PDB file with one MODEL, atoms N, CA, C and O in Angstrom:
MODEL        1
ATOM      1  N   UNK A   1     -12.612  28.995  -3.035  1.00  0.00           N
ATOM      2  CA  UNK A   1     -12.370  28.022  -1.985  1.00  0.00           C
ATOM      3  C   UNK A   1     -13.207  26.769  -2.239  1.00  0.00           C
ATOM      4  O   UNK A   1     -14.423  26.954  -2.282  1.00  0.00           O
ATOM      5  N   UNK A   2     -12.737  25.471  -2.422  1.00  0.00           N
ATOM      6  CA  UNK A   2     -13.435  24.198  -2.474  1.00  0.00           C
ATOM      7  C   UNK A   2     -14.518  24.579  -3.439  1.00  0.00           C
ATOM      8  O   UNK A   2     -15.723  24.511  -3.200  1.00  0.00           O
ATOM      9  N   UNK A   3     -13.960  24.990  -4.560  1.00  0.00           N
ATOM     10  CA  UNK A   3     -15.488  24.734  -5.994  1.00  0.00           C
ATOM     11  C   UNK A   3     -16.279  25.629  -5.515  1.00  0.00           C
ATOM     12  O   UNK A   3     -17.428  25.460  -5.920  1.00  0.00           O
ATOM     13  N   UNK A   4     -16.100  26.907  -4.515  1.00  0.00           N
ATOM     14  CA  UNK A   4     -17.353  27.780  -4.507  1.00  0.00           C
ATOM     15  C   UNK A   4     -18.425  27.336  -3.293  1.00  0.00           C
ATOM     16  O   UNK A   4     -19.602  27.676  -3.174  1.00  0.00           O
ATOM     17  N   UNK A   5     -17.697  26.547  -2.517  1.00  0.00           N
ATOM     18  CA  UNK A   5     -18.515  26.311  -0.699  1.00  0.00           C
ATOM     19  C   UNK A   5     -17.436  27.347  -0.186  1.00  0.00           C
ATOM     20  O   UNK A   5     -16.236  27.503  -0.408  1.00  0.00           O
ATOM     21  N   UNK A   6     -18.467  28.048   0.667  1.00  0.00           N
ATOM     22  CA  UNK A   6     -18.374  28.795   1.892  1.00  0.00           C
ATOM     23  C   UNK A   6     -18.121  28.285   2.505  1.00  0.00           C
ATOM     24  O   UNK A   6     -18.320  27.083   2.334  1.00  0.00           O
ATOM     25  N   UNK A   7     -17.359  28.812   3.954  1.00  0.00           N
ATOM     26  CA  UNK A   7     -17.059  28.084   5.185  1.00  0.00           C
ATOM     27  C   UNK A   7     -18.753  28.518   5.779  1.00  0.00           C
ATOM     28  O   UNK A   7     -19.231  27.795   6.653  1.00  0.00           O
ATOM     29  N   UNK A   8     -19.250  29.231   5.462  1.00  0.00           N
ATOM     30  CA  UNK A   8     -20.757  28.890   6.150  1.00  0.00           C
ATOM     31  C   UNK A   8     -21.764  27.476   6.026  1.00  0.00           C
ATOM     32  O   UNK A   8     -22.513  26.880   6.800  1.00  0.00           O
ATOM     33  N   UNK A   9     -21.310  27.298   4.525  1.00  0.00           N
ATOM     34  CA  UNK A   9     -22.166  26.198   3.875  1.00  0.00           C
ATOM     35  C   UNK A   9     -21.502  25.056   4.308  1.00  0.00           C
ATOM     36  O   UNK A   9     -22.122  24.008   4.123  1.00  0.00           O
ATOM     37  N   UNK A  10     -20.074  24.947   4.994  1.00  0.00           N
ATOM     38  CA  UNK A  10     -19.846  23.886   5.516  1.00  0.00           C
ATOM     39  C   UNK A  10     -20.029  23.437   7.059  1.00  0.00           C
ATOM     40  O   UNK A  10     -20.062  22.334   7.604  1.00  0.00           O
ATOM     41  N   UNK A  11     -20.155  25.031   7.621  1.00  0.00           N
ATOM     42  CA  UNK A  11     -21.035  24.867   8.867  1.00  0.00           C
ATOM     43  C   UNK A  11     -22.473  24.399   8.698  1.00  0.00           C
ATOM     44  O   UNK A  11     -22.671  23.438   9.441  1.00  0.00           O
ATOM     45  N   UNK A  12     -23.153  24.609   8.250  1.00  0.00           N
ATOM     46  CA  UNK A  12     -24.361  24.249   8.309  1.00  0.00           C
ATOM     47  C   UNK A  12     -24.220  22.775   8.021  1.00  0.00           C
ATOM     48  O   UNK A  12     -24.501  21.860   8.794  1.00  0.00           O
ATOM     49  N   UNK A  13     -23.801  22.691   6.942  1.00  0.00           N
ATOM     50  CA  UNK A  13     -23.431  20.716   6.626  1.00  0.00           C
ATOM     51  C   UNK A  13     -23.060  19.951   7.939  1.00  0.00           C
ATOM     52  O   UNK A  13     -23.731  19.060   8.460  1.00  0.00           O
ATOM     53  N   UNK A  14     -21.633  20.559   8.467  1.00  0.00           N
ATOM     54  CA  UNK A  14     -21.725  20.106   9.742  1.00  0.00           C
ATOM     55  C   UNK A  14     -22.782  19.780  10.783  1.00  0.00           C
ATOM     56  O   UNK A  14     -22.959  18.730  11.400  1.00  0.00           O
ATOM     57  N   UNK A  15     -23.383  20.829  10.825  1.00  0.00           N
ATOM     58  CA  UNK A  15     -24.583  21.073  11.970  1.00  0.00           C
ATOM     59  C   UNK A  15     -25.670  19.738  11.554  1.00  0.00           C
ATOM     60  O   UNK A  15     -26.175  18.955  12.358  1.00  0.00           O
ATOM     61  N   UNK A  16     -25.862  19.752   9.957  1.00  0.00           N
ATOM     62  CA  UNK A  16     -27.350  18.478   9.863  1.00  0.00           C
ATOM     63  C   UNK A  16     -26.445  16.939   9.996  1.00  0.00           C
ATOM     64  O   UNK A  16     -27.094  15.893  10.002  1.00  0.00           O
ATOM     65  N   UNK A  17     -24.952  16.904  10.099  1.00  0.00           N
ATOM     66  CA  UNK A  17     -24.544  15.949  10.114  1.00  0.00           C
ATOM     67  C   UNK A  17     -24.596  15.253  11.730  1.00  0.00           C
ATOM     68  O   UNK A  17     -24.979  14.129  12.054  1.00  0.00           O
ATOM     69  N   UNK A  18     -24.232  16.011  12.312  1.00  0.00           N
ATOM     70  CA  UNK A  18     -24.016  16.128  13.607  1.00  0.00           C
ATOM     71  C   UNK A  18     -25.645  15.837  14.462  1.00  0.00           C
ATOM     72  O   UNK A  18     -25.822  15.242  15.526  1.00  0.00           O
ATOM     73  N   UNK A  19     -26.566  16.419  13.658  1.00  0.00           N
ATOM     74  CA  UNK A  19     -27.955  16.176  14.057  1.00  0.00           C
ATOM     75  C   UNK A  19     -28.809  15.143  13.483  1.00  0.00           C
ATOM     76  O   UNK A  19     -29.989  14.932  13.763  1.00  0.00           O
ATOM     77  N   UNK A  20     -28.007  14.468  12.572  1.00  0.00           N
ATOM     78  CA  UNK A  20     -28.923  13.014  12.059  1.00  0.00           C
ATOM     79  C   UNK A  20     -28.163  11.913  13.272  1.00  0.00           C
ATOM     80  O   UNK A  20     -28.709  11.241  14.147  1.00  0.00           O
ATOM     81  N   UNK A  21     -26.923  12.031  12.966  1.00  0.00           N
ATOM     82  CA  UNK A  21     -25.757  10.861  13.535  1.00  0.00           C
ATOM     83  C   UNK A  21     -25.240  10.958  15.037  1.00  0.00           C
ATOM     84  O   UNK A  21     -24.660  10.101  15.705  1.00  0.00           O
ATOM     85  N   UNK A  22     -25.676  12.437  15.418  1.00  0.00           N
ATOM     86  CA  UNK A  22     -25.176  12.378  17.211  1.00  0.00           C
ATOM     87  C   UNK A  22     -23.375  12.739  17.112  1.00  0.00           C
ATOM     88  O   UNK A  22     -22.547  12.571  16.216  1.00  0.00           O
ATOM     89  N   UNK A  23     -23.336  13.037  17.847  1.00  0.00           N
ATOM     90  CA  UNK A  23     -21.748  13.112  18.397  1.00  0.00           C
ATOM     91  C   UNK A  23     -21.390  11.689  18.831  1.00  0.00           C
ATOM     92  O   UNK A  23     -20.655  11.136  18.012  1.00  0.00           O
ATOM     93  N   UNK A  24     -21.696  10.972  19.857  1.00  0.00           N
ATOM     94  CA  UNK A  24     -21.289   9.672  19.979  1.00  0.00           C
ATOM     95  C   UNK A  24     -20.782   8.805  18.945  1.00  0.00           C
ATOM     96  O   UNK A  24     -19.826   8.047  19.107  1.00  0.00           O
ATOM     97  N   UNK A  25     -21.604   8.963  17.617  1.00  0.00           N
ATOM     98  CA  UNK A  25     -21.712   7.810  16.753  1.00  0.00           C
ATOM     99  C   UNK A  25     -20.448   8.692  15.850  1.00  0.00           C
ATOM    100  O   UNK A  25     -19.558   7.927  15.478  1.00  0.00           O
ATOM    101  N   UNK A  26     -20.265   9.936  15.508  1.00  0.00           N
ATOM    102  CA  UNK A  26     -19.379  10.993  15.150  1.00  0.00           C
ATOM    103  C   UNK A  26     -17.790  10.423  15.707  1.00  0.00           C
ATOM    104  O   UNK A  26     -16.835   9.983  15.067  1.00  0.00           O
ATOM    105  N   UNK A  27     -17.958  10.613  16.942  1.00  0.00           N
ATOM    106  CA  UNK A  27     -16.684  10.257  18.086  1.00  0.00           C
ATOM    107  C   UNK A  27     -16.053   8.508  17.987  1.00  0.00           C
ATOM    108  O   UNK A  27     -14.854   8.233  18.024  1.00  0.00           O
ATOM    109  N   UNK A  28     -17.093   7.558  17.866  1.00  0.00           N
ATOM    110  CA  UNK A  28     -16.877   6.611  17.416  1.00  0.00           C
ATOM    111  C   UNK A  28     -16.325   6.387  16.144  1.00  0.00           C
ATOM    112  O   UNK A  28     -15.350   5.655  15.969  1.00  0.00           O
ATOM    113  N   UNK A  29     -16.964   7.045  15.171  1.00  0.00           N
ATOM    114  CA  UNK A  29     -16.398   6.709  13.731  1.00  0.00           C
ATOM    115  C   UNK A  29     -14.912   7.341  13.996  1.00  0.00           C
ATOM    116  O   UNK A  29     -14.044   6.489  13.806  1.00  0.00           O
ATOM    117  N   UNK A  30     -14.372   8.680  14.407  1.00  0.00           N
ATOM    118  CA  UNK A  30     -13.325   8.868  14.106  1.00  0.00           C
ATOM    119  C   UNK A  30     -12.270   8.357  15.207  1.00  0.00           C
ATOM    120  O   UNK A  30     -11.087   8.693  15.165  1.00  0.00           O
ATOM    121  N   UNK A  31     -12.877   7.402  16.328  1.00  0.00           N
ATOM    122  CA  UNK A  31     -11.763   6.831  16.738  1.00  0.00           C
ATOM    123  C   UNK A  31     -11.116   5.388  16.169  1.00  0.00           C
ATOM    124  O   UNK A  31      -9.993   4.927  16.374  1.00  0.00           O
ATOM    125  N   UNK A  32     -12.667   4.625  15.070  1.00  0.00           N
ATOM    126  CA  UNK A  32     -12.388   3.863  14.240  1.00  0.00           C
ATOM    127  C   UNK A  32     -11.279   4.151  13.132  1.00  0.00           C
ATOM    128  O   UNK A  32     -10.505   3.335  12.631  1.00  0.00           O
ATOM    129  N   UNK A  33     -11.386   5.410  12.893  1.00  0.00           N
ATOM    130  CA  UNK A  33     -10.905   5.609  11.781  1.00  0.00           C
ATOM    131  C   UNK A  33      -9.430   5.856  11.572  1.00  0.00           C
ATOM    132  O   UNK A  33      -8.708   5.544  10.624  1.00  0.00           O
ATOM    133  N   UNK A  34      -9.052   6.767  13.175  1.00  0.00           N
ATOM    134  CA  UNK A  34      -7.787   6.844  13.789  1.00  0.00           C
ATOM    135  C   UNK A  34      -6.785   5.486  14.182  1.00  0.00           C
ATOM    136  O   UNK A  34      -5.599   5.389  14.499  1.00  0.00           O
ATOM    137  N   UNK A  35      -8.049   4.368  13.965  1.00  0.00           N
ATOM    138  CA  UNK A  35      -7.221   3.128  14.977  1.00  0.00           C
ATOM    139  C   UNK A  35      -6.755   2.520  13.554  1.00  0.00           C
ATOM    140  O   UNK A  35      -5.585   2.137  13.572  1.00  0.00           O
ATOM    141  N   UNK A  36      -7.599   2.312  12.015  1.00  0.00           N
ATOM    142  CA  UNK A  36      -7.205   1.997  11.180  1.00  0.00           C
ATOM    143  C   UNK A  36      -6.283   2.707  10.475  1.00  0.00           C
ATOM    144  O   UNK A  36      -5.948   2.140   9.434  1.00  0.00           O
ATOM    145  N   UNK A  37      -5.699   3.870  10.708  1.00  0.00           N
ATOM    146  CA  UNK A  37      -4.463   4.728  10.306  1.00  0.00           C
ATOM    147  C   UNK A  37      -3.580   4.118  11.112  1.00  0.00           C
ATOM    148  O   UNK A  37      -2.631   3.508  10.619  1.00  0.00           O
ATOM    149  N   UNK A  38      -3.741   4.185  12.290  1.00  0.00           N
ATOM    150  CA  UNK A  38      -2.754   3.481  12.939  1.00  0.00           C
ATOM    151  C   UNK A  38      -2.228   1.963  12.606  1.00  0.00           C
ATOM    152  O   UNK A  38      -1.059   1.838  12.243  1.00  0.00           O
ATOM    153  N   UNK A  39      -2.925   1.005  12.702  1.00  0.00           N
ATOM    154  CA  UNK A  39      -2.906  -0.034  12.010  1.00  0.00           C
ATOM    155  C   UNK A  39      -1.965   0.073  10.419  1.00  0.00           C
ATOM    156  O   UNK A  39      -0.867  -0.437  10.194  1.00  0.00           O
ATOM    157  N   UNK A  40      -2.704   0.793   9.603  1.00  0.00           N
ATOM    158  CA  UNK A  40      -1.927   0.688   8.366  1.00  0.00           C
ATOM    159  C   UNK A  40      -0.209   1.530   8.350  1.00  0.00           C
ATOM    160  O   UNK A  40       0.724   1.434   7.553  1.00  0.00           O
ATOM    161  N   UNK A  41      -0.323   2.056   9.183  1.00  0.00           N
ATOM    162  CA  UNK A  41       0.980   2.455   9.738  1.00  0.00           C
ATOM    163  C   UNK A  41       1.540   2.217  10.002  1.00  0.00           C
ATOM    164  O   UNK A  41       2.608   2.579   9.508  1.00  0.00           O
ATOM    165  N   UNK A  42       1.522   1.323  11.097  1.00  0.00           N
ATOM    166  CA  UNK A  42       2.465   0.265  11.824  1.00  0.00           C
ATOM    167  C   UNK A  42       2.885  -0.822  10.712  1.00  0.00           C
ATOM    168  O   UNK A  42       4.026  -1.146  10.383  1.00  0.00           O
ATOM    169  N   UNK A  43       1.887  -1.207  10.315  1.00  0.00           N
ATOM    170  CA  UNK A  43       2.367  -2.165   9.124  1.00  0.00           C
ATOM    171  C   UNK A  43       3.189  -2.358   7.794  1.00  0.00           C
ATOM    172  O   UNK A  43       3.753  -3.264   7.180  1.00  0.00           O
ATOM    173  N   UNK A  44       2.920  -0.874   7.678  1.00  0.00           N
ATOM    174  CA  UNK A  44       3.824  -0.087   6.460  1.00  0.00           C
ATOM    175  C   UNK A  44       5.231  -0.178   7.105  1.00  0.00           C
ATOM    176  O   UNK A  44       6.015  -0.924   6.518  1.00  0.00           O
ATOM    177  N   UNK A  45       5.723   0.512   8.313  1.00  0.00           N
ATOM    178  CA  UNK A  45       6.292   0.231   8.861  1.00  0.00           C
ATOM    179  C   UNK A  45       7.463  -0.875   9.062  1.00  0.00           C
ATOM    180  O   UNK A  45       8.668  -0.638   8.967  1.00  0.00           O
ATOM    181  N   UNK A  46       6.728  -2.432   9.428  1.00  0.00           N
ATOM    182  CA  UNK A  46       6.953  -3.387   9.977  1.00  0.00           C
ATOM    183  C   UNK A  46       7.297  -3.988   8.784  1.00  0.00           C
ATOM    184  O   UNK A  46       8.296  -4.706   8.814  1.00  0.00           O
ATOM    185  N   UNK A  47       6.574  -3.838   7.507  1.00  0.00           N
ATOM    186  CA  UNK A  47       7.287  -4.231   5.941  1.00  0.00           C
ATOM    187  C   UNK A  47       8.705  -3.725   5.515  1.00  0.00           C
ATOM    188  O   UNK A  47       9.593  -4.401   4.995  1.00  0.00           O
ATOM    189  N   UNK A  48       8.736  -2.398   5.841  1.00  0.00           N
ATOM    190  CA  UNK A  48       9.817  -1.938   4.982  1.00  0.00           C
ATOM    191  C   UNK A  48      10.958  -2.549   6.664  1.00  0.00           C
ATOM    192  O   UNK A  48      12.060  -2.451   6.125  1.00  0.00           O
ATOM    193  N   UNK A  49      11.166  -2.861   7.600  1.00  0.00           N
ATOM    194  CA  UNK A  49      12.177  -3.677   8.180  1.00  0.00           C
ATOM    195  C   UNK A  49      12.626  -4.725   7.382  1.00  0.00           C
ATOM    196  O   UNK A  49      13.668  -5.000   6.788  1.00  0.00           O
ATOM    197  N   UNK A  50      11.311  -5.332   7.577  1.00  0.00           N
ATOM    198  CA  UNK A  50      11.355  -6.906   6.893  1.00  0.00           C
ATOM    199  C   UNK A  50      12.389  -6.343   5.533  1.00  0.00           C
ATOM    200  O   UNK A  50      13.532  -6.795   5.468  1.00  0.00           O
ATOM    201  N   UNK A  51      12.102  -5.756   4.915  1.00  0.00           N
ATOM    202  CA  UNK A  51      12.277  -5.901   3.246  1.00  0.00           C
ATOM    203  C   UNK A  51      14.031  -5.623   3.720  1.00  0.00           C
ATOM    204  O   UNK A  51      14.769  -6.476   3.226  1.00  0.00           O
ATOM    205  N   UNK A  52      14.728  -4.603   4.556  1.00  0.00           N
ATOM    206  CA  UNK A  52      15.641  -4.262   5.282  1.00  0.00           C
ATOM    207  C   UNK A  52      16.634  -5.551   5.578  1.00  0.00           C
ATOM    208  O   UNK A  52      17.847  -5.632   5.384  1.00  0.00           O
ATOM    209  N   UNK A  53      15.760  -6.483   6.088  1.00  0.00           N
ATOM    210  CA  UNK A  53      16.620  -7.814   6.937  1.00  0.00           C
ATOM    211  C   UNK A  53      16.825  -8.440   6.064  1.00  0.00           C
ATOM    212  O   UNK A  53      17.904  -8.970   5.796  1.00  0.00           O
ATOM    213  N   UNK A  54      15.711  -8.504   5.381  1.00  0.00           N
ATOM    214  CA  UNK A  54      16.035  -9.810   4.331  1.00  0.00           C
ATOM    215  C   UNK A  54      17.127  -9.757   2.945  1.00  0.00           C
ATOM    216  O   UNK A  54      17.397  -8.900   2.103  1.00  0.00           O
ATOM    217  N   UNK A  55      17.482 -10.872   3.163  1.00  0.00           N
ATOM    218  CA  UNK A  55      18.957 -11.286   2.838  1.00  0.00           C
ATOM    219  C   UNK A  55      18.416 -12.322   1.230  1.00  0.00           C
ATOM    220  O   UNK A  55      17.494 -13.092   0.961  1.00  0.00           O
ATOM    221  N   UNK A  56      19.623 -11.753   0.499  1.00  0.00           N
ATOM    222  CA  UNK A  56      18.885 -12.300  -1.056  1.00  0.00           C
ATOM    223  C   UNK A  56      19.672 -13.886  -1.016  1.00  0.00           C
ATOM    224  O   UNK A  56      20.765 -14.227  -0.564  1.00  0.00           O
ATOM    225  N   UNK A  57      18.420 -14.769  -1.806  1.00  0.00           N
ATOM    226  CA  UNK A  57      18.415 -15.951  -1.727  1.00  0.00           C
ATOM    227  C   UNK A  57      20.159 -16.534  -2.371  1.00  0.00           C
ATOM    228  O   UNK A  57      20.728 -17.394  -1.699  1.00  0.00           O
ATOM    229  N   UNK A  58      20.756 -16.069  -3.467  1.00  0.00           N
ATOM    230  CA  UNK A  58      21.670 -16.072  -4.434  1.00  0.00           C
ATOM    231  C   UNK A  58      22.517 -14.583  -4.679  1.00  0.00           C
ATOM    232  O   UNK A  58      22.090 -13.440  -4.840  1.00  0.00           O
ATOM    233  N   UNK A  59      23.471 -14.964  -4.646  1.00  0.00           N
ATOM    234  CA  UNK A  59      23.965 -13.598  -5.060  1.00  0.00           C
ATOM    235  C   UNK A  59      25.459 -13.775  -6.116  1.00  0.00           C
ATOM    236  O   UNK A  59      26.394 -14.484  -5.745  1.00  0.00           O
ATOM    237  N   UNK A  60      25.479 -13.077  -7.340  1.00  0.00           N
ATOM    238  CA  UNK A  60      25.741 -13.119  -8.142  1.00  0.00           C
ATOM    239  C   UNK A  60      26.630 -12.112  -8.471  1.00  0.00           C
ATOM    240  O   UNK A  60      26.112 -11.014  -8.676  1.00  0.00           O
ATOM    241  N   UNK A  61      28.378 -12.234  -8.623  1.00  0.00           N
ATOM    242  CA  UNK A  61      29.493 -11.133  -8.754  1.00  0.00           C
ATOM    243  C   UNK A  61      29.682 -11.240 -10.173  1.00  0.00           C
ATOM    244  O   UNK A  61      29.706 -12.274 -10.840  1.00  0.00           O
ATOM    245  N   UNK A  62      29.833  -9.883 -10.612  1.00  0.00           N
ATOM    246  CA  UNK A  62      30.734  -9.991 -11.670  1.00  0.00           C
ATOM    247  C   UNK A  62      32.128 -10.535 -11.713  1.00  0.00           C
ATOM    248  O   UNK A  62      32.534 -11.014 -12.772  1.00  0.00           O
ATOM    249  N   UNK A  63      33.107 -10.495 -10.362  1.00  0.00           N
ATOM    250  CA  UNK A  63      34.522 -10.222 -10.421  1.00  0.00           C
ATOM    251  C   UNK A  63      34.628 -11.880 -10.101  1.00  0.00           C
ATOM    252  O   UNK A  63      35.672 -12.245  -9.560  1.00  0.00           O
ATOM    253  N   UNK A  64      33.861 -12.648 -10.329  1.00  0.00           N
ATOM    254  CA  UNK A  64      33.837 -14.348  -9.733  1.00  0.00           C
ATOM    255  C   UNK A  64      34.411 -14.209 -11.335  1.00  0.00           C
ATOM    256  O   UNK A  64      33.667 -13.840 -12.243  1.00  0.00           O
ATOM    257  N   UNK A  65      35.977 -14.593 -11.566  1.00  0.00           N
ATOM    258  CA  UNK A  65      36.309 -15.543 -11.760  1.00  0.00           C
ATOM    259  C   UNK A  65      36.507 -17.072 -12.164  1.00  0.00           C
ATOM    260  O   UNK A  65      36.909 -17.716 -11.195  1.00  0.00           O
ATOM    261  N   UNK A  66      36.312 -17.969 -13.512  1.00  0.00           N
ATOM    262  CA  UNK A  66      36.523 -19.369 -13.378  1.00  0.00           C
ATOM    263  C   UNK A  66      34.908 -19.953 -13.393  1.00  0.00           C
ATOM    264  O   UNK A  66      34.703 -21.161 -13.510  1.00  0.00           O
ATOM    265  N   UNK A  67      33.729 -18.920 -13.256  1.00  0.00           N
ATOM    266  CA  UNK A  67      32.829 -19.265 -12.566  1.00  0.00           C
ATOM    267  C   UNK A  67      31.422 -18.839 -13.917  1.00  0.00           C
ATOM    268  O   UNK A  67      30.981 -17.746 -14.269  1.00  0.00           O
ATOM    269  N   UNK A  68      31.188 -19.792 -14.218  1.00  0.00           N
ATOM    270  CA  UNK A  68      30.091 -19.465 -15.571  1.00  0.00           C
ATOM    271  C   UNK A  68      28.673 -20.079 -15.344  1.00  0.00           C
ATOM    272  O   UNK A  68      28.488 -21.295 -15.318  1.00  0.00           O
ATOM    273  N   UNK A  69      27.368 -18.853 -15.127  1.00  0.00           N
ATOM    274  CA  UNK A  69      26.387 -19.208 -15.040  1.00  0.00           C
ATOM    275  C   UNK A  69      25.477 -19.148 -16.652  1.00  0.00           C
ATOM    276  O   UNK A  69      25.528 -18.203 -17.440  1.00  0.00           O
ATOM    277  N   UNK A  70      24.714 -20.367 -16.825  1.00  0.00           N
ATOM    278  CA  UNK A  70      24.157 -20.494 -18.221  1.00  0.00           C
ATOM    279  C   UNK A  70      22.984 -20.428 -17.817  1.00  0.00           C
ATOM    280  O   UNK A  70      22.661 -21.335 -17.051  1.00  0.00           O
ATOM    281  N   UNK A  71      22.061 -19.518 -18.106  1.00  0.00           N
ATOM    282  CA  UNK A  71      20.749 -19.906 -18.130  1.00  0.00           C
ATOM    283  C   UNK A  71      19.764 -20.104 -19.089  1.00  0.00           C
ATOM    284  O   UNK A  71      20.364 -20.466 -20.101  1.00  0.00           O
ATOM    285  N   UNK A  72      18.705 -20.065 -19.285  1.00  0.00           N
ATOM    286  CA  UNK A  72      17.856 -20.277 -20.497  1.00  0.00           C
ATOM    287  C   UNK A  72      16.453 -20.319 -19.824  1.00  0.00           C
ATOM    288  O   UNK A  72      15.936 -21.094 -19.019  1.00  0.00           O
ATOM    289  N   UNK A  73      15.958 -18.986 -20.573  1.00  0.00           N
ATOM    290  CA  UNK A  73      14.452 -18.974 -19.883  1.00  0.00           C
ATOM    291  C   UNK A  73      13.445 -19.285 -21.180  1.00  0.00           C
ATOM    292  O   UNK A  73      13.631 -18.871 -22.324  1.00  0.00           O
ATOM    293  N   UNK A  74      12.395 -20.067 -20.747  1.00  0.00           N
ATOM    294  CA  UNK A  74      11.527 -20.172 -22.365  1.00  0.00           C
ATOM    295  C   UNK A  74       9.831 -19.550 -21.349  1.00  0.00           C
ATOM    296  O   UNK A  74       9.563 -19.225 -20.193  1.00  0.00           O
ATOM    297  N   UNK A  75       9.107 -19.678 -22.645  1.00  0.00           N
ATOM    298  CA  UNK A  75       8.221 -19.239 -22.179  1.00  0.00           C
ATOM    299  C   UNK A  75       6.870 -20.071 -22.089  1.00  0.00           C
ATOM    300  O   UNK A  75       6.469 -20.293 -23.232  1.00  0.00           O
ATOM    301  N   UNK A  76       6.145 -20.536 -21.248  1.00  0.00           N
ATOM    302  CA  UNK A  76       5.215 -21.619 -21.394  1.00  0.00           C
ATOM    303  C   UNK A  76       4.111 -21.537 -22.368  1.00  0.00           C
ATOM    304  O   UNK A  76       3.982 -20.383 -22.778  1.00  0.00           O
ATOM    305  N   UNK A  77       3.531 -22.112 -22.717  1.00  0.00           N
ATOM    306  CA  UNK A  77       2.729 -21.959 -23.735  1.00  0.00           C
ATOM    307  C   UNK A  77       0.644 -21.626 -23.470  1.00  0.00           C
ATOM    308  O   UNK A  77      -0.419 -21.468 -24.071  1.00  0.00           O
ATOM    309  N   UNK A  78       1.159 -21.688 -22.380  1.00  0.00           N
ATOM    310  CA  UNK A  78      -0.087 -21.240 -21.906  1.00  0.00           C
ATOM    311  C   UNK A  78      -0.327 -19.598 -21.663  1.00  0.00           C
ATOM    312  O   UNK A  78      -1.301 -18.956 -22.057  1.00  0.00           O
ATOM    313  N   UNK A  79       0.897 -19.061 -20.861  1.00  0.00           N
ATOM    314  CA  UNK A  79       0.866 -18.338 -21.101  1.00  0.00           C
ATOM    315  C   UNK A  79       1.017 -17.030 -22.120  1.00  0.00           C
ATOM    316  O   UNK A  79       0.730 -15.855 -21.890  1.00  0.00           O
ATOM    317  N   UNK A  80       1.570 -17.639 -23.336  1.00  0.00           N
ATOM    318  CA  UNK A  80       0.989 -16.677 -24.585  1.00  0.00           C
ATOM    319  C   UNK A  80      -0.269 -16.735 -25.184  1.00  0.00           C
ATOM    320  O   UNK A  80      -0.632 -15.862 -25.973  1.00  0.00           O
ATOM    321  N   UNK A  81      -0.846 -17.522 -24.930  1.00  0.00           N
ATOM    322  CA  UNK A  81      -2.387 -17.992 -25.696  1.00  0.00           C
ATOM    323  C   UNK A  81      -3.335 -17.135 -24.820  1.00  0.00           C
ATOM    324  O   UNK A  81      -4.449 -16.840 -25.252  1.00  0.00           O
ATOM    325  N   UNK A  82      -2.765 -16.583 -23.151  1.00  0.00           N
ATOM    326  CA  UNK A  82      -4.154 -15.885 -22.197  1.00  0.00           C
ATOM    327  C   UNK A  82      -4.088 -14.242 -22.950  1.00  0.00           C
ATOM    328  O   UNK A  82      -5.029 -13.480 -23.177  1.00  0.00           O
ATOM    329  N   UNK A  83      -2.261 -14.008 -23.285  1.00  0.00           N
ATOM    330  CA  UNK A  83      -2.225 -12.544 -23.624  1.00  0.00           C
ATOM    331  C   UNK A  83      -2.823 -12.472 -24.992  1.00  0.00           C
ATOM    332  O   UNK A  83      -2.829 -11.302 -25.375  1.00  0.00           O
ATOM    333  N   UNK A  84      -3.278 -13.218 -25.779  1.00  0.00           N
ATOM    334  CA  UNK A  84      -3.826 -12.745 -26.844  1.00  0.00           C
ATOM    335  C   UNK A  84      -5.427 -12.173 -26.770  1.00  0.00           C
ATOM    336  O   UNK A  84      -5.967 -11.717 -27.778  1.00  0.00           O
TER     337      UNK A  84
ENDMDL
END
């Protein structure tokens, strides 16, 4: 179990934790800690809508017809000189 800790040896851990830091300061941290789960949750959340709604800038058919896009991408020269 856990690398060879006892559930005794984690009671006792408990117990000097609980007796340096208090329960208050204990109770505090994990309602901090609960509010920042929450937080990153909601937000995770509230992204993947967004990503949902949003509507692509261009959109591009194969079956278009009459209709010829040319492009040409080069590459700047600065940026090959950082990857070396």
């Amino acid at each position: 179990m856990l690398g060879g800790i006892s559930i005794w040896q984690l009671l006792i851990v408990l117990g000097i934790i609980i007796l340096i830091f208090g329960t208050k300061k204990l109770r505090n941290v994990g309602g901090d800690l609960g509010g920042a789960v929450k937080g990153f949750k909601k937000a995770m959340g509230e992204e993947e809508k967004s990503d949902e709604s949003d509507k692509p800038q261009a959109q591009v058919r194969h079956d278009d017809e009459g209709r010829t896009y040319d492009v040409h991408a080069e590459r700047k020269a600065e940026e090959s000189e950082e990857r070396k």
